[in-house]
XYZ file of C-alpha atoms in Angstrom:
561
model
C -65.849 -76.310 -31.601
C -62.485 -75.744 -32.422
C -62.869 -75.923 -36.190
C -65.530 -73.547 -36.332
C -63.136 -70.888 -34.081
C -60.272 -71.933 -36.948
C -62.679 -70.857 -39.314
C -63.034 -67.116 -37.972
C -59.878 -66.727 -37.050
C -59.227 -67.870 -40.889
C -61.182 -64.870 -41.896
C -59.860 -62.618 -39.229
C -56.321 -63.346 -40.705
C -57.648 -62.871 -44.340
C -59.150 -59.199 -43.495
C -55.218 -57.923 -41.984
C -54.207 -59.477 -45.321
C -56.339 -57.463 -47.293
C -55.126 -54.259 -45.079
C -51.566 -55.142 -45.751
C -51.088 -55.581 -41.977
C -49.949 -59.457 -42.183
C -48.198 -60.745 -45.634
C -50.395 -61.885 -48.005
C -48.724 -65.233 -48.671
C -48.553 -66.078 -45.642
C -50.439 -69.493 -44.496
C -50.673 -69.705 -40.834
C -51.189 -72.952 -38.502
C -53.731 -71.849 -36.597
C -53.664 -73.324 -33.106
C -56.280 -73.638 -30.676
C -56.063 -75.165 -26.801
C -58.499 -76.347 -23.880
C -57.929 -73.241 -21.439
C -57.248 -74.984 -18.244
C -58.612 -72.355 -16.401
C -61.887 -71.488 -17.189
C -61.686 -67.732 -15.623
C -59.510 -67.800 -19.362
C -62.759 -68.830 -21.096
C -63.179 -72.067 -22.954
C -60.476 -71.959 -25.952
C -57.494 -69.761 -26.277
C -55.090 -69.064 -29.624
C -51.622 -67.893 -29.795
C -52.085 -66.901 -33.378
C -51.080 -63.288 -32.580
C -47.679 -64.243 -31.229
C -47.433 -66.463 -34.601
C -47.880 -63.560 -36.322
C -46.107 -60.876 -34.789
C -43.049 -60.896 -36.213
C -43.814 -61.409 -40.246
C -46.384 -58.981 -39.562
C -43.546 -56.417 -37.841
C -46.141 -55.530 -34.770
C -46.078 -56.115 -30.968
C -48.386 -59.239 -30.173
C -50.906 -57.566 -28.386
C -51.469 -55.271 -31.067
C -52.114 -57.735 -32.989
C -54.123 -60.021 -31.161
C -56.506 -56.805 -31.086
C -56.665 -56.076 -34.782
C -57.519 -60.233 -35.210
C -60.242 -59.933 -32.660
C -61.603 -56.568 -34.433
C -61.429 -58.478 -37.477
C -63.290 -61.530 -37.018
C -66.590 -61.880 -38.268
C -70.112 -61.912 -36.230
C -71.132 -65.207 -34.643
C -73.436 -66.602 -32.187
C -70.899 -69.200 -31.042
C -68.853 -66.910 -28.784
C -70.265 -64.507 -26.254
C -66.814 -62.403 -25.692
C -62.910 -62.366 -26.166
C -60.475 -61.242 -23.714
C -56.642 -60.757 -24.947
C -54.493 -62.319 -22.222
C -50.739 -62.499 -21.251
C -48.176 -61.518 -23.936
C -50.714 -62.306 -26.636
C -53.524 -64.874 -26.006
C -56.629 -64.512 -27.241
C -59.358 -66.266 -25.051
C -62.713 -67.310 -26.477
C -66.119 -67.780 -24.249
C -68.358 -70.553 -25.425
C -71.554 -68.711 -26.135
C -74.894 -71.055 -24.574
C -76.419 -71.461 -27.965
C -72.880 -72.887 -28.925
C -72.340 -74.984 -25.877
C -76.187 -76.799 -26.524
C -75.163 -77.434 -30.036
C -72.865 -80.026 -28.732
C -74.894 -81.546 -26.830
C -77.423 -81.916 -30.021
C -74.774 -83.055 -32.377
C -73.904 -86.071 -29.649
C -77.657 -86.726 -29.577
C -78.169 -86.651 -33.105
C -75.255 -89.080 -34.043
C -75.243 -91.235 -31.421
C -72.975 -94.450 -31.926
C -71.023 -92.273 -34.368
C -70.302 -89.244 -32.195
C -66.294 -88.562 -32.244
C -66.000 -91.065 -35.505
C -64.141 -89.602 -38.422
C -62.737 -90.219 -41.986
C -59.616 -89.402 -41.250
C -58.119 -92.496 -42.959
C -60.538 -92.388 -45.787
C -60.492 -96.466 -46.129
C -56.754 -96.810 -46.186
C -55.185 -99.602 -45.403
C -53.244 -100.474 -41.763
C -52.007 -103.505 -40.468
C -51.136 -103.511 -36.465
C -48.919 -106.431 -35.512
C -49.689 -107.138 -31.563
C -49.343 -110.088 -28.814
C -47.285 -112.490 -31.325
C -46.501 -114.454 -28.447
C -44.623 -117.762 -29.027
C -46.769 -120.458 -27.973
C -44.934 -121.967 -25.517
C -46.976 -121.505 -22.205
C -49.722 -118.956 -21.454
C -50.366 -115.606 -22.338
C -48.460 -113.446 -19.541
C -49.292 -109.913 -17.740
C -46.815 -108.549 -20.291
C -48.576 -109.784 -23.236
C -51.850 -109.036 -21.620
C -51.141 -105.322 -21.753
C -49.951 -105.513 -25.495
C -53.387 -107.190 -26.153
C -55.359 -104.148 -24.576
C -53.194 -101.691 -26.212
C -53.139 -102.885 -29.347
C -57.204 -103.864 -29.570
C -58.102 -100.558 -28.400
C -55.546 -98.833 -31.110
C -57.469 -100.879 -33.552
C -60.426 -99.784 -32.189
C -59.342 -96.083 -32.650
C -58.008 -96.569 -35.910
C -61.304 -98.169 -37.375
C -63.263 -95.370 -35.765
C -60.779 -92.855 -37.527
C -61.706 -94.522 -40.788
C -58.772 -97.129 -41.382
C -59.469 -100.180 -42.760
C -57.638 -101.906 -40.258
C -55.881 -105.971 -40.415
C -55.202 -107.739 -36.868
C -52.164 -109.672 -37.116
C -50.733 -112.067 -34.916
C -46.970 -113.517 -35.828
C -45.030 -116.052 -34.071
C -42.728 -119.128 -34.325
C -43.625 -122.581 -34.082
C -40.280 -123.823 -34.962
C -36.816 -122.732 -32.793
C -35.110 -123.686 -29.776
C -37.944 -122.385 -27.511
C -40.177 -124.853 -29.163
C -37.438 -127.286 -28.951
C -37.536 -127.028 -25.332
C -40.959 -126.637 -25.067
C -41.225 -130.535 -27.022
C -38.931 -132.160 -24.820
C -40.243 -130.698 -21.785
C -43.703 -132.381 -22.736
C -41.873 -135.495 -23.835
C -40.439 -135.830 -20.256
C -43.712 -135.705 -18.831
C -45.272 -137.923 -21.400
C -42.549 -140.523 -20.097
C -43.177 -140.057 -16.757
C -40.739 -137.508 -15.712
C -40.643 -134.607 -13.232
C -38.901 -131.317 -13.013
C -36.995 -132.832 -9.946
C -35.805 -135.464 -12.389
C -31.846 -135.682 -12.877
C -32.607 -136.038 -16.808
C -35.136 -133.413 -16.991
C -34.229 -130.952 -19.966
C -31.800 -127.924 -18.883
C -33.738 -125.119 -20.078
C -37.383 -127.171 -19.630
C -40.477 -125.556 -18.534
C -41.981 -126.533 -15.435
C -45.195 -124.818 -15.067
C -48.815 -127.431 -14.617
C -49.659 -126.589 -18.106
C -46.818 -128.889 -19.359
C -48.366 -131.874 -17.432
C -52.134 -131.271 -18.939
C -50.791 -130.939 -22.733
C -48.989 -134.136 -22.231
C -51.874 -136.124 -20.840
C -53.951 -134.781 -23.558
C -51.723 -135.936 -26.117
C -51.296 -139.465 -24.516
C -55.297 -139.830 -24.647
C -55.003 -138.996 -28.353
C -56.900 -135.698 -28.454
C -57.160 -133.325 -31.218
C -56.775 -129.284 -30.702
C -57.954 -126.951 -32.992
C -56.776 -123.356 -32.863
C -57.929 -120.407 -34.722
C -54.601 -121.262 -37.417
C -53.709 -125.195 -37.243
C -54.959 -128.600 -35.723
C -53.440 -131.198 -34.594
C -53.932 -134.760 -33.214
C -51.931 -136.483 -30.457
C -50.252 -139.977 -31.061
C -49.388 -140.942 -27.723
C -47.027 -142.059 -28.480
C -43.634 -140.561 -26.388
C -41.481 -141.122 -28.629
C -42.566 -138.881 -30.931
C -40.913 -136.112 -30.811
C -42.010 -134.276 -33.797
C -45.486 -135.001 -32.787
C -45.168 -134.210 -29.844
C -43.717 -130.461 -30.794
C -46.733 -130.298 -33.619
C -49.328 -131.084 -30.797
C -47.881 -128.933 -28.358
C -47.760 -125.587 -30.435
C -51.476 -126.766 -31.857
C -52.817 -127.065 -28.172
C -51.119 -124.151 -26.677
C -52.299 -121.622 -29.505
C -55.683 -122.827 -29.070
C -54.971 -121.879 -24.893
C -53.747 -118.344 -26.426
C -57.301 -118.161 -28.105
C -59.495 -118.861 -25.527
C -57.687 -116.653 -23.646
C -57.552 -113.665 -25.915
C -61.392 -114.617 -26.815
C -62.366 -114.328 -23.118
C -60.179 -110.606 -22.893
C -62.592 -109.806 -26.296
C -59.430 -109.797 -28.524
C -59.510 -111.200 -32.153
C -57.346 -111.596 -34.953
C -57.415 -111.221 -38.913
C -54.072 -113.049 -39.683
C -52.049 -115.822 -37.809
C -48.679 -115.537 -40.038
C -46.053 -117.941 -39.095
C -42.048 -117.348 -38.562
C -41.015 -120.364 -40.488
C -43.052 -120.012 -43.187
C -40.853 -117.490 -44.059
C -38.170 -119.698 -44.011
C -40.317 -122.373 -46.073
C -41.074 -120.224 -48.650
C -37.629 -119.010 -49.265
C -38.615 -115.436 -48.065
C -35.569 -114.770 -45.465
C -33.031 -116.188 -48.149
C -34.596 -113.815 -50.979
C -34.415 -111.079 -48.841
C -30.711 -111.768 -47.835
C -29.664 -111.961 -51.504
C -31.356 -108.754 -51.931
C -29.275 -107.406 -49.697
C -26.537 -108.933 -50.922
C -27.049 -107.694 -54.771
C -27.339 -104.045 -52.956
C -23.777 -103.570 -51.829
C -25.195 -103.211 -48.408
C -23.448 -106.246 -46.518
C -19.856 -107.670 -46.244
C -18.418 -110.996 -45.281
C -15.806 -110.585 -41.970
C -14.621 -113.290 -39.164
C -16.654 -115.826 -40.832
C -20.515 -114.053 -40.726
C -22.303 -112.020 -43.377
C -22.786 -108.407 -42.090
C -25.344 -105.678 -42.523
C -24.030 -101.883 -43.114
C -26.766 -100.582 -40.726
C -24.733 -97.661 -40.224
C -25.438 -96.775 -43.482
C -28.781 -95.868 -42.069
C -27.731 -94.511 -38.839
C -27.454 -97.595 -36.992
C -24.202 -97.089 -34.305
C -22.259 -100.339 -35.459
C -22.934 -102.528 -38.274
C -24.999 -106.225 -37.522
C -24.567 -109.815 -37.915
C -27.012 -111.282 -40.463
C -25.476 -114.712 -40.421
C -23.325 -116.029 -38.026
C -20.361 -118.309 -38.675
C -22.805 -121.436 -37.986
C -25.074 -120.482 -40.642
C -27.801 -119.400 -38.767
C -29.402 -115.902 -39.163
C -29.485 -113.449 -36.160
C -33.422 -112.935 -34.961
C -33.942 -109.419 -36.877
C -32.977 -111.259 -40.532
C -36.413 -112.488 -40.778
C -38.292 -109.782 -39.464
C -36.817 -107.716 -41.847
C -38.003 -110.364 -44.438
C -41.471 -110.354 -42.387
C -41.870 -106.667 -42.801
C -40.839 -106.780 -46.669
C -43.802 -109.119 -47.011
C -46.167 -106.427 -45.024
C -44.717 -104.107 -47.434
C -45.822 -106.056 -50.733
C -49.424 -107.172 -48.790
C -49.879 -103.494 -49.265
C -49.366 -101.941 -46.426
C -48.440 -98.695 -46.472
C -48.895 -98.343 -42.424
C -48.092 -100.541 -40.194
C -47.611 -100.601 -36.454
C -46.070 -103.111 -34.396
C -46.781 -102.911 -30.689
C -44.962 -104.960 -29.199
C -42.837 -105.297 -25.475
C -40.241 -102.868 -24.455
C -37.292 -105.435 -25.334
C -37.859 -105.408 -28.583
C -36.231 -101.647 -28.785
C -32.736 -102.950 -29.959
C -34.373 -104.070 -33.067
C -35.655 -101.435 -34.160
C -33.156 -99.616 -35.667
C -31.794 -102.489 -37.803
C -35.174 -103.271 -38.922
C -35.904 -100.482 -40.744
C -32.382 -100.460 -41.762
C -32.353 -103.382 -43.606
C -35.813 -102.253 -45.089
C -34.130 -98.908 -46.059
C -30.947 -101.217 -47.608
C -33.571 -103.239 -49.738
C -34.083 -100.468 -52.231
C -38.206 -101.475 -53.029
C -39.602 -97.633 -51.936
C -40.007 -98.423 -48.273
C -39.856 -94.802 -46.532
C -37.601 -94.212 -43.779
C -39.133 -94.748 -40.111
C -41.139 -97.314 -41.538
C -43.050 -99.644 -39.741
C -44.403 -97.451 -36.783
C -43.778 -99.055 -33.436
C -45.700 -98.524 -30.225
C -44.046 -100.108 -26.813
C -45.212 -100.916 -23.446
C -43.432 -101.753 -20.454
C -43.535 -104.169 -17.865
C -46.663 -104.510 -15.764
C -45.937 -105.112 -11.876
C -48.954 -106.767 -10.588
C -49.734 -106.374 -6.708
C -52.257 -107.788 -4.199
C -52.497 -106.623 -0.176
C -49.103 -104.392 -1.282
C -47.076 -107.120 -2.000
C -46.076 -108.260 -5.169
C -47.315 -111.219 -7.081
C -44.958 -112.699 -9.129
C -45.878 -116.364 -9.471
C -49.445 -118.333 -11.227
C -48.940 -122.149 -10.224
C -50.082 -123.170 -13.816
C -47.299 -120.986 -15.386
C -45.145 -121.938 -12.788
C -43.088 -118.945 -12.829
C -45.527 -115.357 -14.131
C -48.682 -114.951 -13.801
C -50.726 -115.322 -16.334
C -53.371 -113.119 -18.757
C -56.373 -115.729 -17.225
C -55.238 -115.328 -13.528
C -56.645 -111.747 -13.609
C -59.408 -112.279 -15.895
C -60.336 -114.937 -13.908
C -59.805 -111.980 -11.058
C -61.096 -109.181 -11.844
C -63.028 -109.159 -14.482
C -62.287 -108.493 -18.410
C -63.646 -105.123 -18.087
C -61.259 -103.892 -15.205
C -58.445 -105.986 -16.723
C -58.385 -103.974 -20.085
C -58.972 -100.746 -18.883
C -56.073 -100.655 -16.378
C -54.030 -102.069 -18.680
C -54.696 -99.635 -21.085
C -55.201 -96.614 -19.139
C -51.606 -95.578 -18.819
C -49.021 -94.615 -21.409
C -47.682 -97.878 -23.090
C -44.479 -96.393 -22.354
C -44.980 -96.041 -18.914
C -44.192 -98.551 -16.605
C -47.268 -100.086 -15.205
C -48.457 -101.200 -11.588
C -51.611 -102.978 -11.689
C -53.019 -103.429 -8.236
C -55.733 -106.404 -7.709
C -57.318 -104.573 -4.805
C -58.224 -101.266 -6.662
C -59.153 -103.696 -9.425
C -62.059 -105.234 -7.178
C -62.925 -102.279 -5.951
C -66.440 -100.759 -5.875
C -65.375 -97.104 -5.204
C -64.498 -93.846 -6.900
C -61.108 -94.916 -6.376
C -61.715 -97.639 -9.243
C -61.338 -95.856 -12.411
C -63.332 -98.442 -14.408
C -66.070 -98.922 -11.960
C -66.437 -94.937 -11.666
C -66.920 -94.775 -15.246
C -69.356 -97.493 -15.628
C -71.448 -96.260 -12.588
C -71.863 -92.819 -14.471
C -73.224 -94.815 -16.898
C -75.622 -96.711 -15.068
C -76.572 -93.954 -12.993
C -77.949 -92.184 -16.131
C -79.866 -95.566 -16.680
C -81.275 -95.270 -13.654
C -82.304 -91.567 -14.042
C -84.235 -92.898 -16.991
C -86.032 -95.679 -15.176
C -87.186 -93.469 -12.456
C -88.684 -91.184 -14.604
C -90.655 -94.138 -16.580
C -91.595 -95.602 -12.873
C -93.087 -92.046 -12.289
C -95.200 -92.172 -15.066
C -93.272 -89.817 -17.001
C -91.282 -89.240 -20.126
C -88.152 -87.422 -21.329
C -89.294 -84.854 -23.914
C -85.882 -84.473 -26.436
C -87.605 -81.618 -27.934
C -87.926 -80.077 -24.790
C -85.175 -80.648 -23.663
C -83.005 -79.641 -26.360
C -84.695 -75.912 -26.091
C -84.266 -75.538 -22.303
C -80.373 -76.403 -22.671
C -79.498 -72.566 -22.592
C -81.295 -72.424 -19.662
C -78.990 -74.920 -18.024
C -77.000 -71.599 -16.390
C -74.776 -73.868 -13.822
C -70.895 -73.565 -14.208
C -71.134 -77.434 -13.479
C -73.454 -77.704 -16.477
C -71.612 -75.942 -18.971
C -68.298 -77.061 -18.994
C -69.854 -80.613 -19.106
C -71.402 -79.491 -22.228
C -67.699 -78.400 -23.455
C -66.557 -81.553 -22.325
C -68.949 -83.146 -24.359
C -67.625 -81.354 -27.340
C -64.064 -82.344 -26.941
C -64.990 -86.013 -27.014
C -64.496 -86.160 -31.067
C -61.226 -84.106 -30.554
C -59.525 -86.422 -28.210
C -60.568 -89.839 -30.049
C -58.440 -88.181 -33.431
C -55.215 -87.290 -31.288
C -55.626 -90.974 -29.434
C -55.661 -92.384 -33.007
C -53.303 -90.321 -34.319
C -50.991 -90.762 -31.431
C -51.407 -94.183 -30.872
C -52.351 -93.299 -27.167
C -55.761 -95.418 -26.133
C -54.770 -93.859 -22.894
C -56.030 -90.242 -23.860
C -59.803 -92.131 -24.108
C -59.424 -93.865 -20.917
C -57.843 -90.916 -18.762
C -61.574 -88.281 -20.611
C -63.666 -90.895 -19.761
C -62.535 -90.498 -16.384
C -63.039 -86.924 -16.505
C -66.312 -86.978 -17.548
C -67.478 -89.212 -15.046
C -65.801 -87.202 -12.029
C -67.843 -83.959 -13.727
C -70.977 -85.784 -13.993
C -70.747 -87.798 -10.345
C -70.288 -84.124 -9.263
C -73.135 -82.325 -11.224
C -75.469 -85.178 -10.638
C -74.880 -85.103 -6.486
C -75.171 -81.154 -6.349
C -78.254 -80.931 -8.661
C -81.805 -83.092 -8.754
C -82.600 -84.135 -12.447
C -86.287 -85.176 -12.080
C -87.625 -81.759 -10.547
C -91.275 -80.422 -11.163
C -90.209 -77.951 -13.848
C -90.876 -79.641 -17.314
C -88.312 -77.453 -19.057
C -85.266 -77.886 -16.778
C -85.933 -81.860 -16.499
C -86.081 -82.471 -19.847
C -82.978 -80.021 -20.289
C -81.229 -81.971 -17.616
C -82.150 -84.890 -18.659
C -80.989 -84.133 -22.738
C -77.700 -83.627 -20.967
C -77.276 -86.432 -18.636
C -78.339 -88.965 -21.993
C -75.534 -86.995 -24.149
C -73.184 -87.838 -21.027
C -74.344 -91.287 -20.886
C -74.049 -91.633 -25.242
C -70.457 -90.463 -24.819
C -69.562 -92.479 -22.194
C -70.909 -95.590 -24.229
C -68.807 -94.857 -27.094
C -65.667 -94.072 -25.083
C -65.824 -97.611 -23.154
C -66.894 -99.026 -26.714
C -63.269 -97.575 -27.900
C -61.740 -99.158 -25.174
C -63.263 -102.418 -25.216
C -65.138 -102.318 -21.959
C -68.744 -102.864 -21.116
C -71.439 -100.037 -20.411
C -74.024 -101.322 -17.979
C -77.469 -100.164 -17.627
C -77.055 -101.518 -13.611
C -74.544 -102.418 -11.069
């Protein structure tokens, strides 16, 4: 609705232009909020107070000559000026049904847009190193980053899922000789086991697996064990090979796919990091000191200049990201966003610095990043810190295995990605309208269930019907969850826009508290044909939007619980 109230305050603002009253080249940004309370009507403007000044008149004056100026509609029954300036709209009832009919006339699509008109976007998310199984932390990057995909697609982005990581490096170093030590027999108590090994169960099932010879195929590479322990490079091929395909089950099982596996030393392979360093080079932007090759990030307001290669030879870790990101730059990517963990904030800034210092048109604040912090998992209030197969985290799987996919995306989704996040098993399992998830699904099933009772009765719903009698739905209750309905589209642009899934998941739990309310104050199947069907054309535009929220957020919408 609040494009259509744009639209006459548009024309409102064109009339005091045409009466000299506001400056004829002037090109407001019209502004329209939610009132919050609803004695303040439905939508409110602060165009007046925009105004006021280039326009040389008090706001109130103002606000009065834009409401005597806009033209006749049957979409708002008054306007009240408020405050120092407000002006406060009231949802007319012939405007408040038409939402419900545009949710029941575009179903699935209600609250898509075109907003990215086909363009290309590539998100970046999990790119965990496969070196044991997916934790809590990577879980939440998962959820946040399929659900910003979802949003994006719905927006109209033609969006890529990409997954990056390294399957070369000291982490898969240790990750070799920690299954080569079991392969020979070894144990973590073991005087000779590696220094920085890892110790979790996992490492003793990927070495039996390889001693019986098995082959593992992951969504990106396969490999086939030797068994022989001696085999060191084997072993570390076999070991990234079986643990990637772990990450895939795991990330198939939380509903998560990918577009693009793109590996770290390929870009070492292909000569990628050492083009991009001479690039660098050739640009004036570095300088040899102490031995290493240096980057002048403070050339692009970095506070102290970086290490690209250190006196060893070896290139600090943001030299081939920066080489990474040159080659989502000439994939065609225009937008890109990363989401990735908290710790990766230090990089940031000499990322897109040594973009900038490549000179090849990448704009500045390019790639977009989105961050989460850590998730602090708890059970009986205590926290849980340890999965025996991980040995020392617990893992994505323990609370799928848990809880349930459905209440393990939404809660790790549900808050800010900024936020710091306590995810508590309890609430989790909970069948109560404490449980944000399970709340939300049960208004969805209980709408089912409205429907069955009606066909059980013999009856059925009458759209037609129903769609006429909406007006007649007079209940403050019903009303504002007709608004509600109509802010649904509104709220899926700013979550994509944004890059806040969080915004779906925190309406969604709006809507059901409205709707658990309306539906426990008010019987839907009553005598009366006309308010039935018009209650129950509301309760199936509750239930649509509900569907396509959860959809959004990757959860399920059951018909029964």
């Amino acid at each position: 609705m609040k494009p259509q109230i744009a639209e006459l305050l548009n024309a409102a603002v064109d009339v005091l232009k045409q009466q000299n009253i506001v400056p004829a080249d002037l090109e407001p940004r019209i502004q329209i909020e939610n009132t919050r309370d609803k004695s303040h009507g439905d939508l409110a403007t602060n165009l007046a107070m925009m105004l006021a000044k280039p326009a040389g008149k008090n706001p109130r004056e103002l606000a009065q000559l834009l409401v005597d100026s806009l033209p006749e509609t049957s979409l708002v029954d008054k306007t009240e000026i408020a405050g120092p300036g407000f002006i406060n709209f009231f949802l007319s009832d012939e405007s408040t049904s038409s939402l419900v009919g545009a949710v029941l006339q575009q179903k699935g699509a209600y609250g898509r847009n075109n907003d990215g008109e086909g363009r290309k976007v590539q998100v970046e998310f999990v790119s965990a190193n496969p070196t044991g199984p997916l934790h809590i932390g990577h879980g939440r990057g998962a959820a946040v980053g399929d659900c910003l995909c979802r949003l994006l697609e719905a927006t109209g982005w033609d969006v890529t899922r990409e997954f990056y990581y390294n399957d070369a490096g000291q982490q898969i170093n240790n990750l070799a000789l920690s299954v080569q030590a079991r392969c020979k027999g070894l144990t973590p108590d073991d005087p000779s086991w590696p220094e920085d090994g890892y110790r979790g169960d996992y490492i003793v099932e990927l070495a039996e697996s390889f001693m019986r010879g098995d082959t593992v195929h992951s969504e990106d590479q396969s490999f086939t064990g030797t068994g022989d322990a001696d085999d060191l490079d084997a072993i570390r091929h076999f070991a990234v090979a079986y643990l990637r395909h772990e990450q895939d089950l795991d990330l198939k099982a939380f509903g998560v796919d990918f577009d693009v596996y793109f590996l770290e030393s390929s870009l070492y392979t292909e000569g990628k990091v050492e083009e991009a360093v001479q690039s660098l080079i050739a640009n004036g932007y570095t300088y040899e000191d102490g031995g290493a090759l240096w980057l002048r990030t403070t050339d692009f307001g970095d506070d102290k200049d970086r290490v690209m290669r250190k006196t060893d030879g070896g290139y600090t870790y943001f030299v081939p990201d920066v080489a990474y990101h040159l080659n989502k730059w000439q994939r065609g990517f225009t937008k890109v966003i990363n989401e990735q963990g908290a710790d990766h904030h230090s990089t940031i800034t000499r990322v897109r610095a040594g973009l900038q210092a490549l000179n090849v048109g990448i704009p500045e604040g390019w790639p977009d990043y989105v961050l989460h912090q850590m998730v602090t998992v708890m059970r009986g209030g205590e926290e849980v810190k340890i999965s025996k197969r991980a040995g020392s985290y617990v893992t994505l799987r323990d609370l799928i295995d848990e809880v349930g996919r459905d209440a393990t995306r939404y809660f790790l989704a549900a808050r800010k990605a900024d936020g710091q996040l306590t995810f508590d098993i309890d609430l989790a399992r909970s069948q109560s309208s404490d449980n944000p998830v399970y709340y939300i699904q049960y208004a969805h099933a209980r709408v089912c269930s409205i429907f069955r009772k009606l066909s059980e009765a013999g009856q059925a719903w009458d759209a037609v019907t129903g769609m006429a009698a909406l007006p007649a739905l007079t209940l403050e209750s019903e009303k504002e969850l007709m608004v509600k309905l109509g802010r649904y589209p509104e709220v899926v642009r700013n979550a994509a826009n944004n890059s806040e899934p969080h915004q779906v998941a925190n309406y969604l739990r709006e809507l059901a508290g409205d709707f658990h309310t309306w539906y426990n104050a008010e019987k839907t199947l009553v005598d009366d044909d006309a308010l039935r069907n018009g209650r129950l054309t509301l309760a199936e535009a509750i239930r649509q939007v509900l569907a396509n929220g959860l959809e959004l957020l990757g959860v399920s919408a059951p018909e029964e619980m």
